[in-house]
Short mmCIF file of C-alpha atoms and ligand atoms in Angstrom, two decimals:
data_model
loop_
_atom_site.label_atom_id
_atom_site.label_comp_id
_atom_site.label_asym_id
_atom_site.label_seq_id
_atom_site.Cartn_x
_atom_site.Cartn_y
_atom_site.Cartn_z
CA MET T 1 9.09 -4.65 -21.45
CA GLU T 2 9.32 -3.60 -18.48
CA ALA T 3 10.71 -6.99 -16.16
CA LYS T 4 8.17 -7.47 -13.50
CA LEU T 5 8.45 -5.66 -10.37
CA THR T 6 8.32 -7.47 -7.30
CA VAL T 7 7.42 -5.85 -3.43
CA SER T 8 8.71 -6.64 -0.23
CA ILE T 9 7.65 -5.30 2.82
CA PRO T 10 9.31 -6.41 6.81
CA ARG T 11 6.42 -8.67 8.09
CA ASP T 12 6.41 -5.87 11.12
CA LEU T 13 5.23 -3.19 8.86
CA LEU T 14 2.65 -5.78 7.50
CA ASP T 15 1.38 -6.76 10.46
CA THR T 16 0.94 -2.62 11.74
CA ILE T 17 -1.05 -2.60 8.30
CA LEU T 18 -3.25 -5.53 8.93
CA ALA T 19 -4.00 -3.99 12.39
CA GLY T 20 -5.24 -0.61 11.58
CA ALA T 21 -6.86 -1.95 8.86
CA LYS T 22 -8.49 -4.75 11.44
CA GLN T 23 -9.49 -1.49 13.50
CA LEU T 24 -11.20 1.13 11.21
CA TYR T 25 -13.38 -1.95 9.77
CA PRO T 26 -15.88 -1.46 8.42
CA ARG T 27 -14.54 1.53 7.37
CA GLU T 28 -11.10 1.67 4.77
CA SER T 29 -8.38 2.36 5.93
CA PHE T 30 -5.73 4.42 4.19
CA LEU T 31 -1.49 5.08 4.58
CA PHE T 32 1.28 5.74 1.65
CA LEU T 33 4.16 3.24 1.71
CA ARG T 34 7.88 5.25 1.77
CA GLY T 35 10.73 2.88 0.19
CA LYS T 36 13.53 2.51 -3.11
CA LYS T 37 13.13 0.68 -6.08
CA SER T 38 16.33 -0.84 -7.15
CA LYS T 39 16.73 -3.69 -9.73
CA GLY T 40 13.24 -5.06 -9.86
CA VAL T 41 12.75 -5.06 -5.79
CA ILE T 42 9.97 -1.92 -4.03
CA ARG T 43 11.50 -2.52 -0.70
CA VAL T 44 8.82 -0.61 1.82
CA SER T 45 10.97 0.78 5.23
CA ASP T 46 7.70 2.70 5.76
CA LEU T 47 4.20 3.73 6.60
CA VAL T 48 2.98 7.38 5.93
CA ILE T 49 0.16 7.90 7.53
CA ALA T 50 -2.11 10.33 4.99
CA PRO T 51 -2.31 14.16 6.65
CA PHE T 52 -5.68 14.26 4.81
CA ALA T 53 -7.50 11.26 5.94
CA VAL T 54 -10.73 10.88 5.17
CA HIS T 55 -11.99 7.43 6.40
CA GLY T 56 -14.55 6.07 4.92
CA LYS T 57 -14.37 7.86 1.88
CA GLY T 58 -12.55 5.82 -0.28
CA PHE T 59 -10.61 7.27 -3.36
CA ALA T 60 -13.12 9.51 -4.04
CA GLY T 61 -12.11 11.88 -1.15
CA PHE T 62 -8.25 12.14 -2.68
CA SER T 63 -6.70 15.01 -4.12
CA SER T 64 -3.21 15.38 -5.25
CA TYR T 65 -2.42 18.57 -4.31
CA MET T 66 -2.96 17.62 -1.03
CA LEU T 67 0.27 15.53 -0.69
CA PRO T 68 3.01 15.52 1.18
CA MET T 69 6.17 16.18 -1.98
CA ASP T 70 8.02 13.23 -0.93
CA PHE T 71 10.20 11.20 -3.64
CA SER T 72 10.67 8.16 -2.31
CA ILE T 73 6.80 7.12 -1.32
CA VAL T 74 6.99 4.28 -3.99
CA GLY T 75 2.90 3.70 -2.95
CA THR T 76 -0.37 3.63 -0.77
CA VAL T 77 -1.77 1.01 1.01
CA HIS T 78 -5.81 0.42 1.73
CA SER T 79 -8.53 -1.74 3.04
CA HIS T 80 -11.25 -3.40 1.33
CA PRO T 81 -13.78 -4.45 3.49
CA SER T 82 -15.38 -6.02 1.26
CA GLY T 83 -12.28 -8.73 1.12
CA ASN T 84 -12.40 -8.43 -2.42
CA THR T 85 -8.83 -7.43 -3.16
CA ARG T 86 -8.98 -6.40 -7.06
CA PRO T 87 -8.02 -2.65 -7.74
CA SER T 88 -10.74 -0.77 -8.39
CA HIS T 89 -11.20 1.17 -11.60
CA VAL T 90 -11.20 4.34 -8.95
CA ASP T 91 -8.19 2.75 -7.60
CA LEU T 92 -6.15 2.53 -10.38
CA ASN T 93 -7.27 6.15 -12.19
CA HIS T 94 -6.23 7.57 -8.50
CA MET T 95 -2.68 6.22 -7.93
CA PHE T 96 -0.15 7.68 -6.47
CA GLY T 97 3.39 6.54 -6.96
CA ARG T 98 4.18 3.11 -8.23
CA ILE T 99 2.22 0.60 -6.41
CA VAL T 100 -0.85 -0.04 -5.21
CA MET T 101 -1.36 -2.76 -2.24
CA ILE T 102 -5.01 -3.66 -0.70
CA VAL T 103 -5.47 -5.88 2.28
CA GLY T 104 -8.83 -7.52 2.09
CA TYR T 105 -11.47 -8.00 4.83
CA PRO T 106 -11.11 -10.13 7.69
CA PHE T 107 -6.86 -8.94 7.59
CA ASP T 108 -5.21 -12.46 8.76
CA GLY T 109 -2.37 -12.27 7.57
CA GLU T 110 -0.60 -12.55 3.75
CA GLN T 111 -2.55 -14.10 2.10
CA CYS T 112 -5.58 -10.90 2.65
CA VAL T 113 -2.88 -8.56 0.75
CA ALA T 114 -2.16 -8.03 -3.23
CA VAL T 115 -0.08 -5.32 -4.51
CA TYR T 116 -0.42 -3.71 -8.09
CA ASP T 117 1.79 -1.70 -10.70
CA SER T 118 -0.23 0.91 -12.42
CA THR T 119 -1.64 -1.25 -15.39
CA GLY T 120 -3.30 -3.41 -12.98
CA GLU T 121 -0.87 -5.81 -12.92
CA LYS T 122 -0.60 -7.79 -9.83
CA LEU T 123 3.12 -8.14 -8.60
CA ASN T 124 4.87 -10.25 -6.25
CA LEU T 125 4.67 -9.70 -2.81
CA GLN T 126 7.13 -10.65 -0.57
CA VAL T 127 7.64 -10.13 2.91
CA THR T 128 10.58 -10.41 4.60
CA ALA T 129 12.03 -11.55 8.37
CA SER T 130 11.48 -7.69 10.48
CA GLU T 131 14.82 -6.01 10.65
CA LYS T 132 15.70 -2.65 12.02
CA MET T 133 16.43 -0.53 9.27
CA ASP T 134 19.99 1.54 8.85
CA GLU T 135 19.72 4.20 10.68
CA SER T 136 21.40 6.81 7.66
ZN1 ZN P 201 -9.56 0.56 -3.75
#
């Protein structure tokens, strides 16, 4: 069995996700998460706006052939205007990457955020101090 993953995200990135979800409410927001996995920790370092963003349709309009060919994408994040941060069956069946992050209404902070692996198991979320990533 693989050890449970931890997902770490800088606070400013999380704030950006929450602000975007608030802005689109009551529609769903959807973004790709870019990052790296090392030693059981997935570090999210960037957000990528979906080129086909079909807000309000949720995953029903999700087509994998439209995805960018970018292997640094570790997963996705979307909002649940209902406030329930559990993934739906559709969320888990249409996963892209290793993780699915869900932000629930009212999008007020990390207590409104949950992250899951492809089996639907809840992962640890670690919010780190905002820091500039190395420009390499
Ligand atoms: Zn969902």
